[in-house]
Coordinates of C-alpha atoms in Angstrom, one line a residue:
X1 CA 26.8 -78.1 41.5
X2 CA 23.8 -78.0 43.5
X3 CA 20.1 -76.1 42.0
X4 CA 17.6 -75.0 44.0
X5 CA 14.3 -75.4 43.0
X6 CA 13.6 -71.5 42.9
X7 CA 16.6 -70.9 40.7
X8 CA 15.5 -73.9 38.2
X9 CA 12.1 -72.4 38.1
X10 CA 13.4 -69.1 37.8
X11 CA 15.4 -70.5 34.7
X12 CA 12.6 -71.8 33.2
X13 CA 10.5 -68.8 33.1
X14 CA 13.5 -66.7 31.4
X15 CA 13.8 -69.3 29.1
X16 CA 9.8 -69.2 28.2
X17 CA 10.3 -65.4 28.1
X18 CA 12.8 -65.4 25.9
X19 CA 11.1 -68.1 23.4
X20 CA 8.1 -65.9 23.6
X21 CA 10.0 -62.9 23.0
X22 CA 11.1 -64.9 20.0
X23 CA 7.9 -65.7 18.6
X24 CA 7.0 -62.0 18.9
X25 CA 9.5 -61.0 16.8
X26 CA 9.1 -63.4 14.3
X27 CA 5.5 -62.6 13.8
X28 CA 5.9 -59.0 13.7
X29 CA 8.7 -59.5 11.0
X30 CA 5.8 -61.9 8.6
X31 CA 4.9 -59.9 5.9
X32 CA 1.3 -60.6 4.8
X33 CA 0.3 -60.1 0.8
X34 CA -2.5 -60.1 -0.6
X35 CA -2.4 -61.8 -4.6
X36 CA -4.1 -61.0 -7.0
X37 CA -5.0 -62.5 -10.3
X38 CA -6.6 -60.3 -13.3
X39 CA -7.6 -63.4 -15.2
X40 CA -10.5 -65.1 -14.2
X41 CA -10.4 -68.8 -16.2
X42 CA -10.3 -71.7 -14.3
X43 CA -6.5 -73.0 -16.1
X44 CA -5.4 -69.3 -15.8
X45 CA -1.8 -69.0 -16.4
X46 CA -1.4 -66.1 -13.8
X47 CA -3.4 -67.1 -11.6
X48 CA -1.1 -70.7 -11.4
X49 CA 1.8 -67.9 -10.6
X50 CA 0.0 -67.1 -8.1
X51 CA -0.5 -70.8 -7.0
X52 CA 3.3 -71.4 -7.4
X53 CA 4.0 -68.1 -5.2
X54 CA 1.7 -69.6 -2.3
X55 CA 3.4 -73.0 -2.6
X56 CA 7.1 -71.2 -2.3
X57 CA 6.2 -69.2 0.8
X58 CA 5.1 -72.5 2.5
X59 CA 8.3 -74.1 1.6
X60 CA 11.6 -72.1 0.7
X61 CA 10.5 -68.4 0.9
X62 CA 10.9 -67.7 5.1
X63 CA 8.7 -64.3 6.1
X64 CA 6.3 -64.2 4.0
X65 CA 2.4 -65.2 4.1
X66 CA 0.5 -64.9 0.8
X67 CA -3.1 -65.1 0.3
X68 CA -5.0 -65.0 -2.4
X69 CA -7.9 -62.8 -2.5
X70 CA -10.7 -63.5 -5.4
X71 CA -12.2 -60.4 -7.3
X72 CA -14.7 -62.1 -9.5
X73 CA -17.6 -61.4 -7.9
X74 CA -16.9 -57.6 -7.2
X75 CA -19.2 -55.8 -8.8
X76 CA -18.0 -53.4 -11.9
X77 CA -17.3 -50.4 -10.6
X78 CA -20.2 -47.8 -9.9
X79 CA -20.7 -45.1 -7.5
X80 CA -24.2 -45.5 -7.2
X81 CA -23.9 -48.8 -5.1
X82 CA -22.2 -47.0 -2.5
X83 CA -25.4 -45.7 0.0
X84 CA -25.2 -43.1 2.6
X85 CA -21.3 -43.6 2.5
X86 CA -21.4 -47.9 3.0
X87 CA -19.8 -49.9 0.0
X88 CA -21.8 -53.1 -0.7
X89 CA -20.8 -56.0 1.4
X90 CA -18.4 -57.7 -0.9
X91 CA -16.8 -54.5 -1.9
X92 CA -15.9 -53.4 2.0
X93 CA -14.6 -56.8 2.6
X94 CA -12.6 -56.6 0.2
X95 CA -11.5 -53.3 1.1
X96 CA -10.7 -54.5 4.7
X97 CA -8.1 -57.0 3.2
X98 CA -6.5 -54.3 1.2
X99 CA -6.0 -52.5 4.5
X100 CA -4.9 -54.9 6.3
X101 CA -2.0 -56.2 4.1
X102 CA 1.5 -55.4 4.4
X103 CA 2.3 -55.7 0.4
X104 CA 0.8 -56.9 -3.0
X105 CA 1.5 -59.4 -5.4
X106 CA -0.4 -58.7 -9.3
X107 CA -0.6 -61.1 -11.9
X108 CA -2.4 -60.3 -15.1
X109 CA -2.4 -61.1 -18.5
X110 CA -1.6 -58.3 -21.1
X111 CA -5.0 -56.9 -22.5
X112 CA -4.6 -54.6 -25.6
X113 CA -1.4 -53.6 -24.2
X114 CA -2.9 -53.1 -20.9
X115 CA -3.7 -54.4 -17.6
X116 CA -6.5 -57.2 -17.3
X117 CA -10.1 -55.3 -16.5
X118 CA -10.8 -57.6 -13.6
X119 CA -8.1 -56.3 -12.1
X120 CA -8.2 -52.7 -12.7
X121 CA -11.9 -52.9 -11.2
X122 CA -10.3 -54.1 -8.1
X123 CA -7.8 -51.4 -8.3
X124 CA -10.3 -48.8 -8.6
X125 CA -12.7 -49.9 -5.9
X126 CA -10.3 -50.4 -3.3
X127 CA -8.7 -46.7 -4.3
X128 CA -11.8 -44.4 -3.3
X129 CA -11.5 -42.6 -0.6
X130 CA -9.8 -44.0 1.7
X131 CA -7.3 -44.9 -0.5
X132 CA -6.6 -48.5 0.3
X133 CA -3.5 -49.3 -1.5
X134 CA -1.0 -46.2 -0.4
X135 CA 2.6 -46.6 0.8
X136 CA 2.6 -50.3 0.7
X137 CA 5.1 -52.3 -1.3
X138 CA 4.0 -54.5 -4.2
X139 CA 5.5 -57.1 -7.1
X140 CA 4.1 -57.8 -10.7
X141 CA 3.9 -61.6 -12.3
X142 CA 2.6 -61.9 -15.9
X143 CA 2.5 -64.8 -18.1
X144 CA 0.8 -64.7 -21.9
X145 CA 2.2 -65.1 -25.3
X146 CA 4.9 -62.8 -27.2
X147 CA 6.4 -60.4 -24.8
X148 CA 4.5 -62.3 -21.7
X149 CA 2.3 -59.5 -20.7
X150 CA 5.1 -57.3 -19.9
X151 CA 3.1 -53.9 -21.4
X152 CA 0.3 -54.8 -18.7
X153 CA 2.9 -54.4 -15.9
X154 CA 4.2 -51.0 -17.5
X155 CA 0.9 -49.6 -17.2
X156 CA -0.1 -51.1 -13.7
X157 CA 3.1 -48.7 -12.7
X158 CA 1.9 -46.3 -13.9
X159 CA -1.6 -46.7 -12.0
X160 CA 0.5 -47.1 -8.9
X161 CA 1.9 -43.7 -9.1
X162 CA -1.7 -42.7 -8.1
X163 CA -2.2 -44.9 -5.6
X164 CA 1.2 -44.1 -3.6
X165 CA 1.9 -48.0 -4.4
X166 CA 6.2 -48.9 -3.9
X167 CA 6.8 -51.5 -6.9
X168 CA 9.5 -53.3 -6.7
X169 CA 12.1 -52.7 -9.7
X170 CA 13.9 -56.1 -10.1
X171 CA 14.2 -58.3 -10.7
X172 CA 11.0 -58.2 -13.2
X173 CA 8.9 -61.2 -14.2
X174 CA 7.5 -62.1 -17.8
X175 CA 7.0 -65.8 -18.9
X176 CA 5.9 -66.7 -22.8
X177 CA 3.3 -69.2 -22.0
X178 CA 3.2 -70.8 -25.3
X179 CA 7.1 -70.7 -25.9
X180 CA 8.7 -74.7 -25.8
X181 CA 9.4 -76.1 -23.6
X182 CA 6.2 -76.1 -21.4
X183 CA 5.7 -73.5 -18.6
X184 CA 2.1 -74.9 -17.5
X185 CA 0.2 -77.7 -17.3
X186 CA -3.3 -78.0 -18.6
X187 CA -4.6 -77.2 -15.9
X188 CA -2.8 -74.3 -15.2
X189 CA 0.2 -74.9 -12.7
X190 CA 3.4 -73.8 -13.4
X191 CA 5.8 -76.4 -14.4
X192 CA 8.9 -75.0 -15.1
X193 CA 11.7 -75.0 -13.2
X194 CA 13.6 -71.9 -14.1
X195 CA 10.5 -70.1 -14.3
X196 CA 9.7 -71.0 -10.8
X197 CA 13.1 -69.8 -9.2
X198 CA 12.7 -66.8 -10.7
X199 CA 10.0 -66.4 -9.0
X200 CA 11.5 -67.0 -6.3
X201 CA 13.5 -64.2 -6.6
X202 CA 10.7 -62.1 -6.7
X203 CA 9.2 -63.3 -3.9
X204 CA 12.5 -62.3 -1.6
X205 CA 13.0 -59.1 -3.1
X206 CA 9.1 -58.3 -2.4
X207 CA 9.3 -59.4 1.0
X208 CA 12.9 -57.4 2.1
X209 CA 11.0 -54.5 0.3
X210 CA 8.2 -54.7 2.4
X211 CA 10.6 -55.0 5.9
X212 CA 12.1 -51.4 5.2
X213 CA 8.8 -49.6 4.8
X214 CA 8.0 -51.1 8.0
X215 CA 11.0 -50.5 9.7

């Protein structure tokens, strides 16, 4: 059969349409989270969760973009460095990432049966008014010795109660650092292999979490 030049071009154009269309969708359908860590070591054991989380979302986890955001340097908490209604530099841009995620991912070593203070001075910053965190979906990792930091995460729900924060239920995650055989390496990477699909798991139920408070 014989194409004419305007319906071939014609063709070609739907076809770039339709990939673009594609494309749209795709993007609009990437959940972006925003990790983070409440220990602040160099070998930190959650923080190499979050490391491992990264690496899955690159290679088996589809729809999901996870960044890493670093809290060290935010200043403890204190009202008085807030002037004429502007947070200090580092505070706002941090802040702005808050905003502009679609979900959260929190790892954090148990501290006295409680969450990491690193981390809970991020949480507080980023929950003055305007609340940062509300109505967004969010996962828990912790890694430490006996019950693996599971009472932090127990509180940190609780804390998200206040901040409007969707956690999701299951499936949870709590690794025994120090339990044989080994979960990390020394410098802090995640080694195991059931460890690391079951973190997988999290990472698909976080991100089909997020899609229905979108949708």
């Amino acid at each position: 059969m014989y194409l004419t030049h305007s319906f071939i071009s014609t063709y070609i154009k739907f076809i770039e349409r339709h990939k673009k269309n594609i494309n749209m969708a795709a993007a609009s359908s990437l959940i972006k989270v925003v990790a983070l860590s409440g220990s602040l070591r160099k070998a930190s054991f959650n923080t190499g969760l979050i490391r491992s989380a990264i690496k899955h979302s690159k290679e088996s986890v589809n729809g999901i973009e996870i960044e890493h955001v670093d809290i060290s340097e935010l200043p403890i908490l204190n009202t008085d460095l807030i002037v004429d209604g502007a947070y200090p530099p580092i505070v706002e841009a941090f802040r702005q990432k808050i905003l502009k995620a679609d979900s959260f991912l929190f790892a954090s070593p148990e501290n006295n049966y409680s969450i990491a203070a690193p981390l809970k001075n991020a949480i507080d910053w980023a929950s003055l008014a305007p609340n940062c965190w509300g109505d967004k979906a969010a996962a828990m990792l912790s890694a430490g010795g006996g019950f693996g930091g599971g009472r932090s995460q127990y509180h940190l729900r609780q804390v998200g109660v206040f901040l409007d924060l969707h956690f999701i239920n299951k499936p949870e995650f709590f690794l025994n650092a120090f339990q044989p055989p080994a979960k990390f390496d020394s410098d802090g990477n995640l080694i195991d292999a059931e460890a690391n699909e079951r973190l997988k798991g999290v990472l698909v139920a976080l991100r089909d979490f997020s899609l229905r408070l979108k949708n």
